[in-house]
Amino acid sequence: MERVLLKNIDNPDSADIGEYEKIGGYSNLLKALEMQPKEIIEEVKKSGLRGRGGAGFPTGMKWAFASADAKFPKYLLCNADEGEPGTFKDRPVLEKNPHLLIEGMIISAYAIGAEYSYIYLRGEYPLANHILNKAIAQAKEKGYLGDNIFGKGFKLHLSVHQGAGAYICGEETALIESIEGHRGQPRIKPPFPVNVGAWKMPTVINNVETLSNVPYIIQIGSDAYSKTGSKDCPGPKLYCISGHVERPGVYELPMGTVLRDIIYKHAGGIKGGKKLKAVIPGGISTPVLRADNIDCPMDFMSMPKFGSMLGSGAIIVMDESVCMVKVLYRAMKFFEHESCGKCTPCREGTGWLSSIVRRIENGTGKEEDINVLLDVSGNMSGKTFCPLGDGAATVAMSMVKNFREEFEEHINNYGSLLTVHS
Amino acid sequence: MITITINGKEIRLEKPVTILEAAEMHGIMIPHFCYHPLLEKWGGCRMCLVEVEKMPKLQTSCTLYVTDGMAVRTESDEISKARKAMLEFVLINHPLDCPFCDKAGECTLQDMTIKYGADGGRFEEGKRKHPENIDDPLIVRNMERCISCTRCVRMCDGVQGASAISMVNRSNRTFVEPFSGGRYNCEYCGNCLTVCPVGAIMSRLHRHAYRPWQVEEEIKTVCSYCGVGCSMILQTRENNIIRVTPKSEIGVNKGILCAKGYFGYGYIQSGKRLTSPLIKRNFKLEPSSWEEALTLVASRLIEIKKKSGGESIGGIASARCTNEENYLFQKLLRAGLGSNNIDSIVRIGFGTAQRYMEDVLGQGATANLISGIPTSEGIIIIGGDPTHINPVLGVQIRDAFRRGAKVFTIGYTPGLERFRTQNISPYSFTETTLLGNILSELLSVINLRGENESFESKIKGFEGTSIEDIEGICRVNRIEFKKMIKDLSDVSSASLVIGPDIIQRSEVRTNLFLLTAIAYILNARVYLLAERPNEQGVIDMGCLPDSLPGGRPLDVESFRRRDEELWGCEIPSKTGLTVLEMVEAANSGSLKGLYIMGENPVFNLPDGSFIKESLKKTEFIVVQDIFMTETAEIADVVLPSLGWAEKEGTYTNLERRIQILRKAIDRQGMEDWRIISEIGERLGLKMPYGSSRDILNEISKVSPLHAGLTYDEIDKGFDLWPYKGTPLRHKLGAGDWPLTNALDSPDNNTLYLFIERHMFLSGTMSRHSTALNSIYQSTGSYGTPYAKISPDVAGRIGLKDGESVTIKTEREQIVLPVKIEKGMPDYAVLLSNNFREKGAMSLLPFKIDPVTKTPAVERCEIKILKREQE
Amino acid sequence: MFSESVIKELEEVRVKYPDSRSALLPALYIAQSEYGWLSPEAMQAVSSALNIPPAIVKGVSTFYAMFKHKPMGRHLIQLCTNISCMILGAETLLDLLKKRYGIEEGGTTSDERFSLIIMECIGGCDVAPVMLVDNDYYGNLNEEIIVEILEKYK
Ligand SMILES: Cc1cc2nc3c(=O)[nH]c(=O)nc-3n(C[C@H](O)[C@H](O)[C@H](O)COP(=O)(O)O)c2cc1C
Ligand code: SF4
Ligand code: FES
């Protein structure tokens, strides 16, 4: 398949506006500005594009809601927080193909009627920050951004807002809080951001990858686009794969590519010819899969049937040397550290889970600990304010469900028999 | 109409509310921690989970709004399990130190745990440690007990607007902290303490002193500090007030208080209270029996009356005493002593403005509900900082701003710094010029309504403003000024908030005319800030030299006749002396006897030494008070009275709402009204009152304004002007008094003395509150009163923050540390009027304004000398 | 308080947003680079520059892991130990750093040369294990490479 999102990234100067223009960059913007905003929204709706940030919400629908709200100004926010552990799919776009994102954002802003737009970039990406700012300056200079884009009277101001190390700010309402200068804690929904978002105005928040799909939809049209990828979930998808594979990295493949193929065909199989033990398919908030359960098409609709989720498409591959109790402990420590502290079950539950798993891992666990672990997870599940806490509970439950013997073994044999190899 | 069912019971609702609110309205209680009716919704604690039909998960009832046809269950096995789970989560890091937690017994966490899950936790690791913090003089913070409901923070930030505390860190390391980590240095409103559901933020005033179930009585009453008249509950035990709390369901304050209200009650139990009558013998005040003192007072007053006539006797009433007491006081003077020389310090601000504006704008023009402020679209504030003078009213202005109102402050108002659209600061003493220009600019864009023609012609005839002066004299940016005018002319509901500083000026008449005209043009609701709790009451009770109870002019014979009949005595027809005229008469020797009730004129009027010298020249002074004041010291007889919380009565707040003050503690002695009755009887009057209620009964017959009022009626809600009756109609006045000229803009480098009306300390009572003194001193951090100056002034003189300086006026000099404060005007030195020997009001010179009879305070030049320069 | 040039920089940031509160995060970054860490004075400076109460500044800044509330060494090592890095040896590297430089997680070497912070995923899993030293990324680390790299930072 022809690469769309990672097009030209092998060119060392791909981030430069000239290089981007050479391969047809910003021509889709011109085409889009000749359409009515409503038509663009219709096109995106028909294309079937779903948000790539994790939830898979139909993008066109989101735009239509915001555009229908009479309040003005409206805002477009690009979610470049990419905090889900194992995820690094947006990074090549940000660092190597920033103009694709910018072009996508201008078209999207035009469609929904936004004049101010921000890229919420995670603080841990200083290089991307530098590159984006440079790209924005170039686009401004060329008149792609500013008060009168292509002389069509459309205006857009775009800036980068740097996060500062808080995973929860990837959640859309926490992101808004953060951009407004508050502690990044999620807001009550409804009202949804499309109606009451940033600075109380209608706001569209989309992932980097989602927005980067937009110029392509304009280019080939919704019909052609909807025929790529999965049926319910068309388009190209960035899968990022890491851990024990021969060729870790970001792969642009049709949405719905089977997990086994990604691991074995594209990423070169398990490193050192070892045996596969487990895969976390969509970032550590998604349930773990056992080695015998990897024939799943990687898209939003199919993954639940296999007991997991597509999430951010961040695949972490673990071979036989890995101790799953230790993995769970590290995951729980992550959730404990990143819980925003707003709601009781997540604030207290994530820490509690991590202390139980630590006990089991270091050999001081007791038999009833597994049940307490499951019970505490159950007590969190479905009762937290936002999906972060829920995700922590789901992951804990899935680990025990899939690798219970390993937990029991730890308890019975006073600790781990496996060591993590380096 | 929305119809829902909760637990199978059908409920109809007028407007969408949350499930939790709907349930509470119908007596179904849903457990919760983070929800609080005053606060923005949060949805964090997850205790209020309920089942809603057709929804897959449990829902938080505090955030989900009802929709038609919704079916809710608030109790089920699944719900109980979830609540138990939330409690278990909360308790894993909770110290479970209930045996010595002050909250035990009224702790929501404790109650919930008993109800839903007390069977021991399964958490095995050590609990989070966080030592109790007692660095603050008034607030103890115990973050081990905190359940992160964030109520205190939402209160401090979202309601009070002080934003002094915040949640810090995240995850399970989250806790509440003021910036310093120890001391709060905040507005000390205490509202965070009110909303904390557990023992995490508590008052030091009653730390480990009692258990909540040992509270013997809870008495609903009104605050004794300022004219807002906040409702509060006094909790008592062993005849002591042990705590003051507000209640969200009652009162103008709807659940919030300010520092004085929350922490300042201690003065009433001060060891410095007067306990026995005192009689001056050989230049020394010595204890005496009541009988001796009362007889002496009566006989001396009779003697003076016989010798020099009633007009040689005067009385100063008190806005800290009840309506009943003030009524009786003027009755004693008029009926018993034949004198109309009755006035009070209310005249020097609130009173003069209130009567003038009412005359021009109609009766009740200044009787506006405080709750109307948050719904105003535009608010102008002039003459003082409402967040300091009437803090709870100030909070309403902050609320209005948050809701989108345009707020314009004129002059130094630090408490509204983050809550205003624009601040216009005219140079020292040039407000009159500014107001004149506001008037003429508004006139050019808004048409007059023709309601009060004679006043309108006066408005039209007003001259002497020039837009050039905005820059030349007021030194205000003209574009900014025009912007304010534009915004003001666009609003459809305006409020005008007026503080005492703009009235206590030599330009008092012009200022009042202009303010009234601006209010008239904008059709604005007027709020007059009132420093004392019963300023309006003093006026309505007839403690004025020219007015009988109920606002009836003394010079109308029929009114006089009616009251004479009711009282069974004669009322002199000649208008009496105002408070400053009494002082002058004392000085010239024509005033021979003076009866002062609950007031400290030597301290609270300008030019204290002149006042003192003058009063000393009288033949006989009786002072009735709860403390030995600067004025009491020069009295011949001092009568100790009972104070707030020790007696019953009513106060009329600045909205003209009558509220009941109730007795909470028993103290030996007599209420002011009882003392007056005793003296009255000895003067031959019939004053057979058994209680304050008997007096109100009489008032309701004498004052048409209060016709038919009883305590029960007030309690029922007939507490708002015009109470049970219809307002009196009268012809609108033209505001005809000759205007004063605006003063010229002063020189650049001259400094002037201004009075700081401090949020914590307001005068005689607050200086006897240890709690209020402690926070005044801790926030100033110098341990003493201080003089505030701007960084610019400090730079000019070369002063460091906290440096001790000599402050010199024409009359006095004192040594004080300076406090450098950003935002202060560069011509002002602020001194608060709080401390014995260091009162600032008494340093101001004045001329009596011939028309209003207010002390026309003049510019008081002040010099700051570095200590080594002396 | 901030110097004139910092105030100017802040003003440029401020105008990107509809209100000054929204400039808080960028302002904290600026203050952190000015003062080296967000000391009480640094937070006060932000508070007065943007007219945001100091307690709020503190509440917001302590929420975010990248704002430092104690003094830092000259160079900041941010080592990822999340799962992809962990299973490829990040823990060994952590032990090495602790031993070699005598540094604790979250601590600073006694010569103030390095501060060490354990990071959640920093988006370099393809070249795990990874770290950031100040603003520079380093991947495919092992015990030799990491020492070699750090020796460049004095
Ligand atoms: C805890 C949490 C973290 C999230 N982190 C990210 C993220 O880092 N990047 C992202 O694009 N979306 C993230 N999301 C999803 C966003 O809330 C939101 O759904 C997304 O930005 C919408 O964009 P999309 O429709 O283009 O996917 C996160 C959601 C949750 C609940
Ligand atoms: S689940 Fe609760 S505590 Fe956790 S991140 Fe979401 S809101 Fe915050
Ligand atoms: S009361 Fe509903 S979540 Fe706290």
PDB file of C-alpha atoms in Angstrom, chain B residues 640-773:
ATOM      1  CA  PRO B 640     -22.005  48.299  81.594  1.00  0.00           C
ATOM      2  CA  SER B 641     -24.507  46.828  79.210  1.00  0.00           C
ATOM      3  CA  LEU B 642     -25.149  43.427  77.778  1.00  0.00           C
ATOM      4  CA  GLY B 643     -23.964  42.798  74.280  1.00  0.00           C
ATOM      5  CA  TRP B 644     -24.818  40.789  71.223  1.00  0.00           C
ATOM      6  CA  ALA B 645     -25.580  37.156  72.057  1.00  0.00           C
ATOM      7  CA  GLU B 646     -26.613  38.189  75.540  1.00  0.00           C
ATOM      8  CA  LYS B 647     -29.889  39.788  74.608  1.00  0.00           C
ATOM      9  CA  GLU B 648     -32.819  39.734  72.246  1.00  0.00           C
ATOM     10  CA  GLY B 649     -33.767  42.402  69.763  1.00  0.00           C
ATOM     11  CA  THR B 650     -33.829  43.311  66.092  1.00  0.00           C
ATOM     12  CA  TYR B 651     -31.373  44.823  63.621  1.00  0.00           C
ATOM     13  CA  THR B 652     -32.183  46.385  60.263  1.00  0.00           C
ATOM     14  CA  ASN B 653     -29.515  45.604  57.702  1.00  0.00           C
ATOM     15  CA  LEU B 654     -28.417  47.621  54.690  1.00  0.00           C
ATOM     16  CA  GLU B 655     -31.130  46.021  52.581  1.00  0.00           C
ATOM     17  CA  ARG B 656     -33.569  47.289  55.230  1.00  0.00           C
ATOM     18  CA  ARG B 657     -34.297  43.745  56.279  1.00  0.00           C
ATOM     19  CA  ILE B 658     -35.297  43.371  59.923  1.00  0.00           C
ATOM     20  CA  GLN B 659     -33.751  40.368  61.587  1.00  0.00           C
ATOM     21  CA  ILE B 660     -33.912  38.927  65.051  1.00  0.00           C
ATOM     22  CA  LEU B 661     -30.980  38.835  67.356  1.00  0.00           C
ATOM     23  CA  ARG B 662     -31.309  36.082  69.927  1.00  0.00           C
ATOM     24  CA  LYS B 663     -29.899  35.501  73.318  1.00  0.00           C
ATOM     25  CA  ALA B 664     -27.406  32.678  73.518  1.00  0.00           C
ATOM     26  CA  ILE B 665     -25.641  33.228  76.797  1.00  0.00           C
ATOM     27  CA  ASP B 666     -26.709  34.402  80.212  1.00  0.00           C
ATOM     28  CA  ARG B 667     -24.766  37.207  81.718  1.00  0.00           C
ATOM     29  CA  GLN B 668     -25.400  39.219  84.798  1.00  0.00           C
ATOM     30  CA  GLY B 669     -26.350  42.748  84.034  1.00  0.00           C
ATOM     31  CA  MET B 670     -28.804  44.755  82.030  1.00  0.00           C
ATOM     32  CA  GLU B 671     -29.528  45.163  78.371  1.00  0.00           C
ATOM     33  CA  ASP B 672     -29.290  48.693  77.008  1.00  0.00           C
ATOM     34  CA  TRP B 673     -33.081  48.877  76.777  1.00  0.00           C
ATOM     35  CA  ARG B 674     -33.442  47.846  80.399  1.00  0.00           C
ATOM     36  CA  ILE B 675     -30.958  50.456  81.547  1.00  0.00           C
ATOM     37  CA  ILE B 676     -32.834  53.116  79.579  1.00  0.00           C
ATOM     38  CA  SER B 677     -36.122  51.957  81.078  1.00  0.00           C
ATOM     39  CA  GLU B 678     -34.673  52.155  84.571  1.00  0.00           C
ATOM     40  CA  ILE B 679     -33.475  55.680  83.962  1.00  0.00           C
ATOM     41  CA  GLY B 680     -36.750  56.551  82.234  1.00  0.00           C
ATOM     42  CA  GLU B 681     -38.778  55.387  85.226  1.00  0.00           C
ATOM     43  CA  ARG B 682     -36.592  57.513  87.463  1.00  0.00           C
ATOM     44  CA  LEU B 683     -37.303  60.456  85.167  1.00  0.00           C
ATOM     45  CA  GLY B 684     -40.986  59.848  85.659  1.00  0.00           C
ATOM     46  CA  LEU B 685     -41.698  58.069  82.359  1.00  0.00           C
ATOM     47  CA  LYS B 686     -43.716  54.895  82.192  1.00  0.00           C
ATOM     48  CA  MET B 687     -41.378  52.287  80.779  1.00  0.00           C
ATOM     49  CA  PRO B 688     -42.760  49.017  82.024  1.00  0.00           C
ATOM     50  CA  TYR B 689     -41.196  46.777  79.414  1.00  0.00           C
ATOM     51  CA  GLY B 690     -40.639  43.159  80.357  1.00  0.00           C
ATOM     52  CA  SER B 691     -38.804  42.269  77.188  1.00  0.00           C
ATOM     53  CA  SER B 692     -37.572  43.615  73.942  1.00  0.00           C
ATOM     54  CA  ARG B 693     -40.720  42.212  72.319  1.00  0.00           C
ATOM     55  CA  ASP B 694     -42.851  44.601  74.356  1.00  0.00           C
ATOM     56  CA  ILE B 695     -40.869  47.464  72.841  1.00  0.00           C
ATOM     57  CA  LEU B 696     -41.309  46.190  69.314  1.00  0.00           C
ATOM     58  CA  ASN B 697     -45.027  46.051  70.029  1.00  0.00           C
ATOM     59  CA  GLU B 698     -44.948  49.726  70.855  1.00  0.00           C
ATOM     60  CA  ILE B 699     -42.801  50.516  67.817  1.00  0.00           C
ATOM     61  CA  SER B 700     -45.332  48.801  65.589  1.00  0.00           C
ATOM     62  CA  LYS B 701     -47.944  51.211  66.904  1.00  0.00           C
ATOM     63  CA  VAL B 702     -45.800  54.345  66.774  1.00  0.00           C
ATOM     64  CA  SER B 703     -43.914  53.834  63.502  1.00  0.00           C
ATOM     65  CA  PRO B 704     -46.103  53.532  60.425  1.00  0.00           C
ATOM     66  CA  LEU B 705     -43.179  51.854  58.722  1.00  0.00           C
ATOM     67  CA  HIS B 706     -43.358  48.969  61.159  1.00  0.00           C
ATOM     68  CA  ALA B 707     -47.112  48.717  61.504  1.00  0.00           C
ATOM     69  CA  GLY B 708     -48.256  45.350  62.731  1.00  0.00           C
ATOM     70  CA  LEU B 709     -44.809  43.818  63.049  1.00  0.00           C
ATOM     71  CA  THR B 710     -44.059  41.277  65.739  1.00  0.00           C
ATOM     72  CA  TYR B 711     -41.162  38.887  66.209  1.00  0.00           C
ATOM     73  CA  ASP B 712     -43.352  36.100  64.928  1.00  0.00           C
ATOM     74  CA  GLU B 713     -44.185  38.029  61.795  1.00  0.00           C
ATOM     75  CA  ILE B 714     -40.525  38.802  61.189  1.00  0.00           C
ATOM     76  CA  ASP B 715     -39.730  35.150  61.691  1.00  0.00           C
ATOM     77  CA  LYS B 716     -42.381  34.261  59.148  1.00  0.00           C
ATOM     78  CA  GLY B 717     -40.612  36.296  56.533  1.00  0.00           C
ATOM     79  CA  PHE B 718     -42.138  39.745  56.836  1.00  0.00           C
ATOM     80  CA  ASP B 719     -38.668  40.997  57.430  1.00  0.00           C
ATOM     81  CA  LEU B 720     -38.209  42.881  54.192  1.00  0.00           C
ATOM     82  CA  TRP B 721     -39.046  46.477  53.627  1.00  0.00           C
ATOM     83  CA  PRO B 722     -41.873  47.555  53.380  1.00  0.00           C
ATOM     84  CA  TYR B 723     -42.578  44.770  55.865  1.00  0.00           C
ATOM     85  CA  LYS B 724     -46.307  44.216  56.097  1.00  0.00           C
ATOM     86  CA  GLY B 725     -47.335  47.604  54.879  1.00  0.00           C
ATOM     87  CA  THR B 726     -47.186  49.732  51.788  1.00  0.00           C
ATOM     88  CA  PRO B 727     -44.393  52.233  51.438  1.00  0.00           C
ATOM     89  CA  LEU B 728     -45.059  55.777  52.443  1.00  0.00           C
ATOM     90  CA  ARG B 729     -45.688  58.010  49.499  1.00  0.00           C
ATOM     91  CA  HIS B 730     -44.142  61.378  49.357  1.00  0.00           C
ATOM     92  CA  LYS B 731     -43.315  63.897  46.735  1.00  0.00           C
ATOM     93  CA  LEU B 732     -39.909  63.221  45.289  1.00  0.00           C
ATOM     94  CA  GLY B 733     -37.435  65.845  46.381  1.00  0.00           C
ATOM     95  CA  ALA B 734     -35.265  67.849  44.059  1.00  0.00           C
ATOM     96  CA  GLY B 735     -32.122  67.216  46.041  1.00  0.00           C
ATOM     97  CA  ASP B 736     -31.883  70.910  46.601  1.00  0.00           C
ATOM     98  CA  TRP B 737     -28.800  71.670  48.430  1.00  0.00           C
ATOM     99  CA  PRO B 738     -26.123  74.001  47.268  1.00  0.00           C
ATOM    100  CA  LEU B 739     -23.254  72.192  45.641  1.00  0.00           C
ATOM    101  CA  THR B 740     -19.697  72.405  46.776  1.00  0.00           C
ATOM    102  CA  ASN B 741     -16.891  73.024  44.360  1.00  0.00           C
ATOM    103  CA  ALA B 742     -14.578  70.278  43.362  1.00  0.00           C
ATOM    104  CA  LEU B 743     -11.107  70.639  44.765  1.00  0.00           C
ATOM    105  CA  ASP B 744      -8.111  71.106  42.564  1.00  0.00           C
ATOM    106  CA  SER B 745      -5.829  68.272  41.823  1.00  0.00           C
ATOM    107  CA  PRO B 746      -3.137  68.205  44.498  1.00  0.00           C
ATOM    108  CA  ASP B 747       0.607  68.203  43.993  1.00  0.00           C
ATOM    109  CA  ASN B 748       2.460  65.198  42.884  1.00  0.00           C
ATOM    110  CA  ASN B 749       4.561  64.439  45.869  1.00  0.00           C
ATOM    111  CA  THR B 750       2.193  65.143  48.699  1.00  0.00           C
ATOM    112  CA  LEU B 751       1.002  62.129  50.637  1.00  0.00           C
ATOM    113  CA  TYR B 752      -2.431  61.991  52.201  1.00  0.00           C
ATOM    114  CA  LEU B 753      -3.845  59.930  55.003  1.00  0.00           C
ATOM    115  CA  PHE B 754      -6.626  57.506  54.165  1.00  0.00           C
ATOM    116  CA  ILE B 755      -8.440  55.114  56.443  1.00  0.00           C
ATOM    117  CA  GLU B 756      -8.018  51.468  55.756  1.00  0.00           C
ATOM    118  CA  ARG B 757     -11.301  49.729  56.449  1.00  0.00           C
ATOM    119  CA  HIS B 758      -9.829  46.425  57.300  1.00  0.00           C
ATOM    120  CA  MET B 759     -11.395  43.092  56.583  1.00  0.00           C
ATOM    121  CA  PHE B 760     -10.463  41.715  59.989  1.00  0.00           C
ATOM    122  CA  LEU B 761     -10.635  44.677  62.277  1.00  0.00           C
ATOM    123  CA  SER B 762     -13.338  47.274  62.222  1.00  0.00           C
ATOM    124  CA  GLY B 763     -13.067  49.067  65.531  1.00  0.00           C
ATOM    125  CA  THR B 764     -14.054  48.828  69.117  1.00  0.00           C
ATOM    126  CA  MET B 765     -15.313  45.234  69.233  1.00  0.00           C
ATOM    127  CA  SER B 766     -12.837  43.564  66.983  1.00  0.00           C
ATOM    128  CA  ARG B 767      -9.888  44.844  68.950  1.00  0.00           C
ATOM    129  CA  HIS B 768     -11.068  42.627  71.781  1.00  0.00           C
ATOM    130  CA  SER B 769     -11.127  39.531  69.618  1.00  0.00           C
ATOM    131  CA  THR B 770      -7.925  37.592  70.081  1.00  0.00           C
ATOM    132  CA  ALA B 771      -8.632  35.632  66.927  1.00  0.00           C
ATOM    133  CA  LEU B 772      -9.030  38.679  64.709  1.00  0.00           C
ATOM    134  CA  ASN B 773      -5.986  40.339  66.169  1.00  0.00           C
TER     135      ASN B 773
END
